[in-house]
mmCIF file of C-alpha atoms and ligand atoms in Angstrom:
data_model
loop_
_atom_site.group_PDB
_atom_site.id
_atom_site.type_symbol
_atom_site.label_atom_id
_atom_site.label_comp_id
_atom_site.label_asym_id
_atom_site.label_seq_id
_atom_site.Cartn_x
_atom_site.Cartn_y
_atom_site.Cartn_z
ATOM 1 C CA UNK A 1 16.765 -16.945 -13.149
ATOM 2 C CA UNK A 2 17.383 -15.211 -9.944
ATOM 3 C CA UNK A 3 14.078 -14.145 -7.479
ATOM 4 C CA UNK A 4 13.290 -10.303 -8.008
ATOM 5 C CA UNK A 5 11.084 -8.871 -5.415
ATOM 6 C CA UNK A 6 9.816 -5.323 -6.266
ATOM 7 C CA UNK A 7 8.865 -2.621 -3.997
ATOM 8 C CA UNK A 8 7.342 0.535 -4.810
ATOM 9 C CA UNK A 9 7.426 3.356 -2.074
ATOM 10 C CA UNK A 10 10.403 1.603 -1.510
ATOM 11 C CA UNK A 11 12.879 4.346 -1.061
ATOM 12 C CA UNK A 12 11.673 5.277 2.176
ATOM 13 C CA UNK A 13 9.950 4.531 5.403
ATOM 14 C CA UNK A 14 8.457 0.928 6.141
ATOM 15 C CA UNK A 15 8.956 0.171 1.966
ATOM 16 C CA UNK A 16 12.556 0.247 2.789
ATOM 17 C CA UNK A 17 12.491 -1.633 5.936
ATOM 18 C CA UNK A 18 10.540 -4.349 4.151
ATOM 19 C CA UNK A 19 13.287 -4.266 1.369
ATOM 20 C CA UNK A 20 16.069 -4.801 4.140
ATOM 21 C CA UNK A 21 13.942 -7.896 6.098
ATOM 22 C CA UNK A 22 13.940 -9.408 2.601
ATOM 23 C CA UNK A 23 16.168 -13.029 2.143
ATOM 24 C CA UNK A 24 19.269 -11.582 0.448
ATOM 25 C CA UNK A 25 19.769 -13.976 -2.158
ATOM 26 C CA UNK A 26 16.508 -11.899 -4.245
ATOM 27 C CA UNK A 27 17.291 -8.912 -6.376
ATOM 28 C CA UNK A 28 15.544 -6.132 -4.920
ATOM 29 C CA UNK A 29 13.640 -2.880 -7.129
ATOM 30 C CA UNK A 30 13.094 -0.240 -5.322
ATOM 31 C CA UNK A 31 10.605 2.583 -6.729
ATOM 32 C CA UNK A 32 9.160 5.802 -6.432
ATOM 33 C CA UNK A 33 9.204 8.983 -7.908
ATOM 34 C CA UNK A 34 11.918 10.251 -6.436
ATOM 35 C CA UNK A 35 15.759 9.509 -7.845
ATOM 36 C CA UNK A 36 17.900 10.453 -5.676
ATOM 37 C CA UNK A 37 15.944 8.705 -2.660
ATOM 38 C CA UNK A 38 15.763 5.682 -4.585
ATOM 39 C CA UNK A 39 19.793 5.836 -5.227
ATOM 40 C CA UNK A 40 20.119 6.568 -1.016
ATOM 41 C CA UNK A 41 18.036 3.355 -0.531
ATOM 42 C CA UNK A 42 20.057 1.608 -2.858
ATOM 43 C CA UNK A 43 23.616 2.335 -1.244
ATOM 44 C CA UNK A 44 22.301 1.074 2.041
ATOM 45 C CA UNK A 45 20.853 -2.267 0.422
ATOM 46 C CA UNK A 46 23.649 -3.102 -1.629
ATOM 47 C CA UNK A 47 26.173 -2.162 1.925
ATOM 48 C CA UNK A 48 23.744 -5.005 3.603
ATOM 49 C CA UNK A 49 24.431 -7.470 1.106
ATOM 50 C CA UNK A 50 21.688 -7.183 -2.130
ATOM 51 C CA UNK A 51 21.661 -6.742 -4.999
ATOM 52 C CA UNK A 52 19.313 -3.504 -5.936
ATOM 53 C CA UNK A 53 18.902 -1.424 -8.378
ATOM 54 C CA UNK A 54 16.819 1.678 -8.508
ATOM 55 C CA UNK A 55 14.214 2.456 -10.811
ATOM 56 C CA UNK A 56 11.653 5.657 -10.791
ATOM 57 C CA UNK A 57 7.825 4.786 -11.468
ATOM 58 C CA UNK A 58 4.464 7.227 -10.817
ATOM 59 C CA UNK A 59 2.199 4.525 -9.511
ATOM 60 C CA UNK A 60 -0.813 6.668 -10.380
ATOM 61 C CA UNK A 61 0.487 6.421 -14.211
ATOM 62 C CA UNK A 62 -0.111 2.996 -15.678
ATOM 63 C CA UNK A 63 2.479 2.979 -18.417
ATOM 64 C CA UNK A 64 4.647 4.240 -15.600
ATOM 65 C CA UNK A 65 3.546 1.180 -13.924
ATOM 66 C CA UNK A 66 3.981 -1.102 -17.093
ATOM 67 C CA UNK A 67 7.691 0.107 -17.494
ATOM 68 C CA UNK A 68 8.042 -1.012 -13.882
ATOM 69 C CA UNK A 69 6.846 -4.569 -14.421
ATOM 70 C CA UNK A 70 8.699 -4.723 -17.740
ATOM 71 C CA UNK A 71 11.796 -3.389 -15.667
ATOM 72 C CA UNK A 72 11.430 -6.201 -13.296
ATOM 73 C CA UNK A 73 10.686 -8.805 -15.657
ATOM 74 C CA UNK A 74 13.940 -8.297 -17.646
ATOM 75 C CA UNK A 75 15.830 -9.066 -13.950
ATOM 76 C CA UNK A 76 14.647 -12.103 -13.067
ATOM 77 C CA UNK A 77 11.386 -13.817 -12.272
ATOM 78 C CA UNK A 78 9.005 -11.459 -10.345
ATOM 79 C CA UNK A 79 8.475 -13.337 -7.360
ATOM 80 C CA UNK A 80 7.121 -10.788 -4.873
ATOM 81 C CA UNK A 81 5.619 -7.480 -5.178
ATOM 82 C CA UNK A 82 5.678 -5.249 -2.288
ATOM 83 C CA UNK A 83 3.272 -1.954 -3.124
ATOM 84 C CA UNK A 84 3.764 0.618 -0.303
ATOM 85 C CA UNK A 85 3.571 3.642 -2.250
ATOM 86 C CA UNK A 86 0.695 5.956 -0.978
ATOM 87 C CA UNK A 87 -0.305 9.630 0.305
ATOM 88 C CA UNK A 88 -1.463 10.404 3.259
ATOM 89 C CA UNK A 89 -4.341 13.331 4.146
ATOM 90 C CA UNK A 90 -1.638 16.133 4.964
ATOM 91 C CA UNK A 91 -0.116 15.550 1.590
ATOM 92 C CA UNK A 92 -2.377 15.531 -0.807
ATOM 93 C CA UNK A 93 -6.249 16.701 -2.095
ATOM 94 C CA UNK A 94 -8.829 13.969 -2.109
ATOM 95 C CA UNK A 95 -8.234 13.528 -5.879
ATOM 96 C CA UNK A 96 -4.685 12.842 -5.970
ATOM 97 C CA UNK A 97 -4.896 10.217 -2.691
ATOM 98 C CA UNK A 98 -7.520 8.254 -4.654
ATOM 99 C CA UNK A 99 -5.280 8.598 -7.750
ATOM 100 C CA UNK A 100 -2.027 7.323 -5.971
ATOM 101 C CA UNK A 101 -3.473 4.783 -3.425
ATOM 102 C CA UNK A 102 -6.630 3.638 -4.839
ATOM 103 C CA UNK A 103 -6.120 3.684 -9.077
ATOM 104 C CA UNK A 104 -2.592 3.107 -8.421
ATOM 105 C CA UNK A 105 -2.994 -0.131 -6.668
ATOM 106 C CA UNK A 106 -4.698 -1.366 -9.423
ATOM 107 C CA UNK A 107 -2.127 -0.183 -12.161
ATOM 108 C CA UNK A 108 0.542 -2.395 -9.776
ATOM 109 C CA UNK A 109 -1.594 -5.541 -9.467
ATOM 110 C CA UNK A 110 -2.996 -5.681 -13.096
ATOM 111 C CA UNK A 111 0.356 -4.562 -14.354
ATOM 112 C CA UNK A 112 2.696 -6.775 -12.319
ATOM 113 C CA UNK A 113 0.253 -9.686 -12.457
ATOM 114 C CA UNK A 114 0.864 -10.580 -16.043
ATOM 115 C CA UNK A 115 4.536 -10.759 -15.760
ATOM 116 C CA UNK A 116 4.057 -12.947 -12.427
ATOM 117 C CA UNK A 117 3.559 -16.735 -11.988
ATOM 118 C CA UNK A 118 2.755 -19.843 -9.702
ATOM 119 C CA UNK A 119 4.212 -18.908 -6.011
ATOM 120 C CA UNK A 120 4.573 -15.203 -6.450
ATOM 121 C CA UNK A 121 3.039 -13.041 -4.085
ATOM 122 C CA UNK A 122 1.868 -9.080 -4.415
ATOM 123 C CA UNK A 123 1.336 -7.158 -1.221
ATOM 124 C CA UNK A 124 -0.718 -3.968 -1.241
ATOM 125 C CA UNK A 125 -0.465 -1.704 1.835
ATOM 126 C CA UNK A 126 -3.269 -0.258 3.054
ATOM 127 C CA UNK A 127 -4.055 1.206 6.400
ATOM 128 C CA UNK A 128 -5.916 1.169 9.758
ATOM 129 C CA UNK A 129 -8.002 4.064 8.550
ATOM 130 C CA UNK A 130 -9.633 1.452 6.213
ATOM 131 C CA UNK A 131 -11.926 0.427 9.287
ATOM 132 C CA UNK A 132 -13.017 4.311 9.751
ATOM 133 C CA UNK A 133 -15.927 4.273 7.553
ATOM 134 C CA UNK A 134 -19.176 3.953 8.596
ATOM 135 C CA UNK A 135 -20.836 1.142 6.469
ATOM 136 C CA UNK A 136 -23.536 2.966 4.943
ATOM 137 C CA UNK A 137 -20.556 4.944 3.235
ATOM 138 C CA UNK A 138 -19.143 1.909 1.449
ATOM 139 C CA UNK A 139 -19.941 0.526 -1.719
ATOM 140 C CA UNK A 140 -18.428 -2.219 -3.400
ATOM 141 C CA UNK A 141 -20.340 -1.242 -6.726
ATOM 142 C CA UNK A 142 -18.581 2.121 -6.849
ATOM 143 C CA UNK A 143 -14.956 0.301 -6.154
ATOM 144 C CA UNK A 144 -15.226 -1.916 -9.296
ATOM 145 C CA UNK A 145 -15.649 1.267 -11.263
ATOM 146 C CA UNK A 146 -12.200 1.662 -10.770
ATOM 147 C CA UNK A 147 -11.351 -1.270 -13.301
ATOM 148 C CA UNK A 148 -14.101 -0.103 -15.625
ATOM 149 C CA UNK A 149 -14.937 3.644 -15.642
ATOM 150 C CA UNK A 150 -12.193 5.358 -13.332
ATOM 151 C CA UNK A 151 -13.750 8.898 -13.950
ATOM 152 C CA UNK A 152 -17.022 7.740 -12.625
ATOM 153 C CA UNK A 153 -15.127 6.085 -9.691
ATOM 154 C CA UNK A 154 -13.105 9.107 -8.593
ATOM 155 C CA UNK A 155 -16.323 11.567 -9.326
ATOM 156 C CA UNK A 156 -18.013 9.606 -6.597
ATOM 157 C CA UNK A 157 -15.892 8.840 -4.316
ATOM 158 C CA UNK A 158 -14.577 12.557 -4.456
ATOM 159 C CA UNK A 159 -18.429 13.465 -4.168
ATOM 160 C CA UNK A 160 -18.178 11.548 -0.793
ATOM 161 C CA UNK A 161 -15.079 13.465 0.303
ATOM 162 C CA UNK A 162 -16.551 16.341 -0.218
ATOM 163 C CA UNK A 163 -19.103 15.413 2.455
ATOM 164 C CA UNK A 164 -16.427 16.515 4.753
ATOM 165 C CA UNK A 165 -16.249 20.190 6.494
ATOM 166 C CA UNK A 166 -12.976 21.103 6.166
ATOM 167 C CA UNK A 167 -9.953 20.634 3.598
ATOM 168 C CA UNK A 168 -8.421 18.091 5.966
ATOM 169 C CA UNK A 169 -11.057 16.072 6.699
ATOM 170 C CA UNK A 170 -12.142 15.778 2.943
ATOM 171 C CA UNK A 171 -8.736 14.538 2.505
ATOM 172 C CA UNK A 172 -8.611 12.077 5.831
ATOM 173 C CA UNK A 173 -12.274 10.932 4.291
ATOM 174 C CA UNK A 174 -10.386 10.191 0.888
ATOM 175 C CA UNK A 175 -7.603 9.028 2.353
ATOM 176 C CA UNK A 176 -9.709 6.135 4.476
ATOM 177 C CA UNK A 177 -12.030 5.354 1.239
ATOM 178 C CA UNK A 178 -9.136 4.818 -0.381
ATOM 179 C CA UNK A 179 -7.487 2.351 1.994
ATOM 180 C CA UNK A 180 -10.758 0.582 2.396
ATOM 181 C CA UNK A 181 -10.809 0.328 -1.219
ATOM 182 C CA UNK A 182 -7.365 -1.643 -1.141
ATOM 183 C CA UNK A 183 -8.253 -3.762 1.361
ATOM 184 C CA UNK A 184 -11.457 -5.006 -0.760
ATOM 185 C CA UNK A 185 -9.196 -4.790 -4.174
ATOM 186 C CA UNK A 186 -6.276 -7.310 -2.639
ATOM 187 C CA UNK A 187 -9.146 -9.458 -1.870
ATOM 188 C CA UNK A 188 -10.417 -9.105 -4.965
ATOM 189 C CA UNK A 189 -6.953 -9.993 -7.034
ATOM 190 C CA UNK A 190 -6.620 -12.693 -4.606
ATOM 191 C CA UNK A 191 -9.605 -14.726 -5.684
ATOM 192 C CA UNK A 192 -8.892 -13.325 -9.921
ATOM 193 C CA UNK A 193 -5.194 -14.579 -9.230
ATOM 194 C CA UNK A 194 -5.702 -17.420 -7.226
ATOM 195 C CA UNK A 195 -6.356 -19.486 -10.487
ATOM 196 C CA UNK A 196 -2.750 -18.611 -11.747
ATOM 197 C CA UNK A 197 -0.546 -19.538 -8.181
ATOM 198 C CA UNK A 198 -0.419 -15.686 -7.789
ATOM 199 C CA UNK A 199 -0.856 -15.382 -3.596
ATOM 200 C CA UNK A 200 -2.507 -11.328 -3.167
ATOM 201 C CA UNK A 201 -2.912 -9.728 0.740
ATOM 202 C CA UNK A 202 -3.149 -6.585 1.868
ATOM 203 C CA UNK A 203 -1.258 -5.165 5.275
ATOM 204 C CA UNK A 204 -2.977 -2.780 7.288
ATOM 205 C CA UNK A 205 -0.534 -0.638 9.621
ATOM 206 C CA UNK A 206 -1.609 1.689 11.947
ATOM 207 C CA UNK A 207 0.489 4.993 12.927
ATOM 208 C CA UNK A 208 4.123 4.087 12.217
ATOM 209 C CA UNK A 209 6.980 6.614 12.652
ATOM 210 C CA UNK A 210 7.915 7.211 9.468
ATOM 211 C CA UNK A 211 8.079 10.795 7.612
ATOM 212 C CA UNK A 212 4.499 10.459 6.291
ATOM 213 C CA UNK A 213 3.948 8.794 10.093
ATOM 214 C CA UNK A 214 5.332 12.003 11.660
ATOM 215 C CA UNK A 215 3.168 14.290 9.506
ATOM 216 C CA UNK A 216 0.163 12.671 10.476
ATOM 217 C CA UNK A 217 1.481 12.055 14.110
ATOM 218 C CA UNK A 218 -1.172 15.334 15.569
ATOM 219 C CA UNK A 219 -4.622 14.237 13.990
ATOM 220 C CA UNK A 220 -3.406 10.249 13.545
ATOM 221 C CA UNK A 221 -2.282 10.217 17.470
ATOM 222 C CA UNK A 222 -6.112 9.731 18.829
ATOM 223 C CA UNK A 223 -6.046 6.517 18.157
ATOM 224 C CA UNK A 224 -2.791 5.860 20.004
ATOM 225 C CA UNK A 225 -4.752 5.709 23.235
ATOM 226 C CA UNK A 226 -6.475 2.496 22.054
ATOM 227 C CA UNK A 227 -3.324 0.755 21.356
ATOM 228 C CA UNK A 228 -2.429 -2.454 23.709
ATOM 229 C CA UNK A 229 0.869 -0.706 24.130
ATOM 230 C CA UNK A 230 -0.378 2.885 23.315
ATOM 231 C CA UNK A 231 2.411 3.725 21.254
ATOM 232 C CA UNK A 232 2.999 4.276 17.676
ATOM 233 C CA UNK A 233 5.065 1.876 15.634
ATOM 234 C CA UNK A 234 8.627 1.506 14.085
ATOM 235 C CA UNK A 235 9.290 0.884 10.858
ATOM 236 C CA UNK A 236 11.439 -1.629 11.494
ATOM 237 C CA UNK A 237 8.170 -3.746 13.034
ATOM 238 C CA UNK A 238 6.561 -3.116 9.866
ATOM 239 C CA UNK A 239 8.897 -4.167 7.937
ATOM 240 C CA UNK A 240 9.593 -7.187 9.538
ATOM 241 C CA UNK A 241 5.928 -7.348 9.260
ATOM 242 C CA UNK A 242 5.533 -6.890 5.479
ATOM 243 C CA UNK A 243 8.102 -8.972 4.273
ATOM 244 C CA UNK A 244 6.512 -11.985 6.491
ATOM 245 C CA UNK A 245 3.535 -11.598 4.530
ATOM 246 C CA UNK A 246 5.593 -11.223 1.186
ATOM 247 C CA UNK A 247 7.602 -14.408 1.727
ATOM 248 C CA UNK A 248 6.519 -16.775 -0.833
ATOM 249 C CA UNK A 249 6.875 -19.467 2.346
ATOM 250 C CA UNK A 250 3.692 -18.080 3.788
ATOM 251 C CA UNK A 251 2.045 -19.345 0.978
ATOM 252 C CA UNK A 252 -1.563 -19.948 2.549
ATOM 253 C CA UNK A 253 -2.322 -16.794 3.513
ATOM 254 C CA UNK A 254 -4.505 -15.036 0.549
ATOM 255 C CA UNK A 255 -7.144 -12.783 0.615
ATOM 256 C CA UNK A 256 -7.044 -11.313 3.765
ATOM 257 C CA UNK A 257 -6.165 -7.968 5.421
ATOM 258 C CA UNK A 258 -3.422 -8.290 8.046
ATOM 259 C CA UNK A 259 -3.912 -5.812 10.717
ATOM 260 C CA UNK A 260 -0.629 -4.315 12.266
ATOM 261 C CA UNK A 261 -1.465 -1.879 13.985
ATOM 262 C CA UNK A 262 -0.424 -2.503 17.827
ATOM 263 C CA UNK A 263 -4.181 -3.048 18.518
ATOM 264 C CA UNK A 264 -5.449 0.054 17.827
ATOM 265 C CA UNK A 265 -8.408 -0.820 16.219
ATOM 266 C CA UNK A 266 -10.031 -3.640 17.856
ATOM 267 C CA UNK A 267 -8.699 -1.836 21.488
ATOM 268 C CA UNK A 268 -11.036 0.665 21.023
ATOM 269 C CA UNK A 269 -14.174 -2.335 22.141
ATOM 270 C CA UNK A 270 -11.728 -2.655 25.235
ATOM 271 C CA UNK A 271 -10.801 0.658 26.250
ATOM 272 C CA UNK A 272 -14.056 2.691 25.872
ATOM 273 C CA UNK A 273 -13.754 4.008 29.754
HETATM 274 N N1 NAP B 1 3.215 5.838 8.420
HETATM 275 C C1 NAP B 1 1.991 5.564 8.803
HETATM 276 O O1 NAP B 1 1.574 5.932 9.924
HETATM 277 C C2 NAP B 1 1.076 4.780 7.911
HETATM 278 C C3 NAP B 1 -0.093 4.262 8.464
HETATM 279 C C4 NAP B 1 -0.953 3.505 7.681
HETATM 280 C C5 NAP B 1 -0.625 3.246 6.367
HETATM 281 N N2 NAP B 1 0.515 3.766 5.827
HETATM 282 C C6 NAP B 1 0.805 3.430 4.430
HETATM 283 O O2 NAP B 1 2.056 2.787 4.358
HETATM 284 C C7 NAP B 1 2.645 3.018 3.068
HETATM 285 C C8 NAP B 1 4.093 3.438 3.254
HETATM 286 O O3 NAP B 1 4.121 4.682 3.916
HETATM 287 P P1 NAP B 1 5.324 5.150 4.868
HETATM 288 O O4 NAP B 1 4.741 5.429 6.177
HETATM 289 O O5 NAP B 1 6.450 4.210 4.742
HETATM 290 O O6 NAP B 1 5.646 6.585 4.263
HETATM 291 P P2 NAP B 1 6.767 7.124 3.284
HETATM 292 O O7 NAP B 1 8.102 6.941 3.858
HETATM 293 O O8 NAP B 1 6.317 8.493 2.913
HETATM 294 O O9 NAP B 1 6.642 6.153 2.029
HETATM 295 C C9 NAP B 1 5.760 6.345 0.985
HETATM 296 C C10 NAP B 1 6.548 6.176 -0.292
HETATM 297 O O10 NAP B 1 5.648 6.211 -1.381
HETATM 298 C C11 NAP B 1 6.266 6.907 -2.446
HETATM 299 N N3 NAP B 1 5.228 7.441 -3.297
HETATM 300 C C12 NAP B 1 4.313 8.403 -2.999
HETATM 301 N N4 NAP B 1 3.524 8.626 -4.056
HETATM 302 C C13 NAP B 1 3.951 7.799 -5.042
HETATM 303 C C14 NAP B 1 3.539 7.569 -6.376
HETATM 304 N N5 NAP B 1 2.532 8.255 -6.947
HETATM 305 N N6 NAP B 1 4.199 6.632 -7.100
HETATM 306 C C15 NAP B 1 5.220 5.951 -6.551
HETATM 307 N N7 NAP B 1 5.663 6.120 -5.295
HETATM 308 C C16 NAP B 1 5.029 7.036 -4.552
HETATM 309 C C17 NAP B 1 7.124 7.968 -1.781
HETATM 310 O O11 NAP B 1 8.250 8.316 -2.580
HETATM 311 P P3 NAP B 1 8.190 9.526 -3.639
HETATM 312 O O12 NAP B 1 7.520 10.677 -2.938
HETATM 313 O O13 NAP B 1 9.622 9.753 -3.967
HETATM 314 O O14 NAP B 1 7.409 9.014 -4.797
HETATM 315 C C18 NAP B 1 7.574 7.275 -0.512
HETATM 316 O O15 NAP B 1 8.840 6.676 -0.665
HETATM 317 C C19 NAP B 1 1.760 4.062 2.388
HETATM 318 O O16 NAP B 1 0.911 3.402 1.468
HETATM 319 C C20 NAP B 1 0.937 4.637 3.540
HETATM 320 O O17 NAP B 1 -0.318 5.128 3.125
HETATM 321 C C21 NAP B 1 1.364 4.515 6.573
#
C-alpha cells in the first residue's frame, strides 16, 4: 500500500507549500472547505509529479473529519497528517476561531489517529501568537474540557475573550488561546500516541505572506521589528519547514512546538531598545 499524507488547509497558503515539499512517491489529500480551491491545488500537484486527489472536509465538524480519515484510509496507509487549517482574528468571531483551530484540532488528531500506525506522524499548526498570553490567563484544566465537555470549554474560553475591548481584540485574544491550546494538545497526543509509534508536533509560524498572512499583515506587523531579519515569511520557508517536521525520517522529534517564526519571539529579549 502506497504512503498517503493528508493535509487539511491544504488548498492554499503554507498547507499547499507543505504538500509540494512532500517526497513525490506519497499520495497527497488535500482538504478544506472549499472545492474549487482544492481542485486548483490539485492541478498544480499532479503538473509537479503527485498523485492528489481533492477532498472537502469542515474541520470544526467531526463526522466531517471522520469522512476525511475514512477517505484517506481507503488510499493507502495514512502515514502523515499535515493539519493547517485555521482562522485567523480578521476572519472570524472568537467562537468560530476556537471552533475551527482549537475543537477542530482535536476532531483531526482523534479522528486520524485511529486509522494511523507505527511511524506515522500528525502535524498540527499553530502559531507564534501562542506565546502572547500572559500565564495567569492559561489553564490547562479548561483545555482538557475540550475532549470532555466542549460547551464548557468554549463558554470559558469565550468568557476570556470577552475580556477584550474591542471586536478585534476579543478575536486576536481567541485567536492566541486557541493556538496556545494546540501547542499544549500536540503535546498532549504526543505522549497518548507515543504508545502506538504515532510521532505528534506542533509548528509554530510567525507572520507568513499568505492570504490569511496579508490580512493580518497591519495589526500582525508589530512583531516584525523583533525578527532577526525583520521581515515576514514565505510560504515556501514554511513549507519547506512543515514537511521537515512531517517526514516520517525525523522520527525523534515528538512533543514539542517548533518555532518558525524568523525570531520574532525570542528577539523581542534582544531588541527591547
Ligand atoms: N499566515 C500567517 O501569518 C500565519 C501565522 C501563524 C499561524 N498561521 C496558521 O497557519 C495555518 C495555515 O494558514 P495560511 O497562512 O496558510 O492561510 P490560508 O492560506 O488561509 O490557509 C488556511 C486554510 O485553512 C482552510 N480552512 C479554514 N477553515 C477551515 C475549516 N473549518 N475546515 C477546513 N479547512 C479550513 C482554508 O480553506 P477553506 O476556507 O476553503 O476551508 C485555507 O485553505 C493556519 O492554521 C493559520 O492559523 C498562519
Amino acid at each position: 500500500m502506497a504512503d498517503v499524507c493528508v493535509i487539511t488547509g491544504g488548498g492554499s497558503g503554507m498547507g499547499l507549500a507543505a504538500a509540494k515539499c512532500m517526497p513525490r512517491d506519497k499520495i497527497l489529500i488535500v482538504s478544506g472547505r472549499t472545492l474549487s480551491k482544492l481542485e486548483k491545488a490539485v492541478t498544480e500537484l499532479s503538473e509537479l509529479g503527485f498523485q492528489a486527489y481533492a477532498h472537502t472536509c469542515d474541520t470544526s465538524d467531526r463526522k466531517s473529519v471522520q469522512e476525511l480519515a475514512a477517505f484517506a484510509a481507503d488510499k493507502g496507509t495514512v502515514r502523515n497528517v499535515i493539519n493547517a487549517a485555521g482562522m485567523s482574528p480578521n476572519m472570524a468571531d472568537p467562537e468560530k476561531l476556537l471552533r475551527v483551530n482549537a475543537l477542530g484540532t482535536v476532531y483531526v488528531n482523534q479522528e486520524f489517529s485511529k486509522v494511523m500506525g507505527a511511524g506515522s506522524v500528525i502535524v498540527d499548526i499553530s502559531s507564534n501568537s501562542a506565546y502572547v498570553l500572559p500565564k495567569f490567563l492559561i489553564s490547562h484544566k479548561t483545555y482538557g474540557l475540550a475532549e470532555t465537555d466542549e460547551e464548557s470549554f468554549l463558554k470559558k474560553s469565550i468568557k476570556k475573550s470577552n475580556l477584550a475591548k474591542t471586536d478585534y481584540q476579543r478575536s486576536g485574544f481567541a485567536y492566541a488561546l486557541s493556538k496556545n491550546f494546540v501547542v499544549w494538545y500536540a503535546q498532549k497526543c504526543a505522549f497518548e500516541y507515543g504508545k502506538k509509534g504515532i510521532r505528534v508536533c506542533s509548528l509554530s509560524p510567525g507572520l507568513i505572506a499568505t492570504d490569511m498572512g496579508k490580512l493580518e499583515e497591519k495589526e500582525g506587523s508589530a512583531m516584525l521589528k523583533f525578527a532577526a531579519e525583520e521581515r515576514m515569511g514565505t510560504p515556501e520557508e514554511l513549507g519547506y519547514a512543515i514537511a521537515t517536521v512531517a517526514d516520517e525520517r525525523n522520527g525523534y522529534l515528538a512533543g514539542v512546538d517548533v518555532l518558525v517564526d524568523g525570531g520574532s519571539t525570542n528577539g523581542k529579549a534582544f531588541r527591547s531598545n
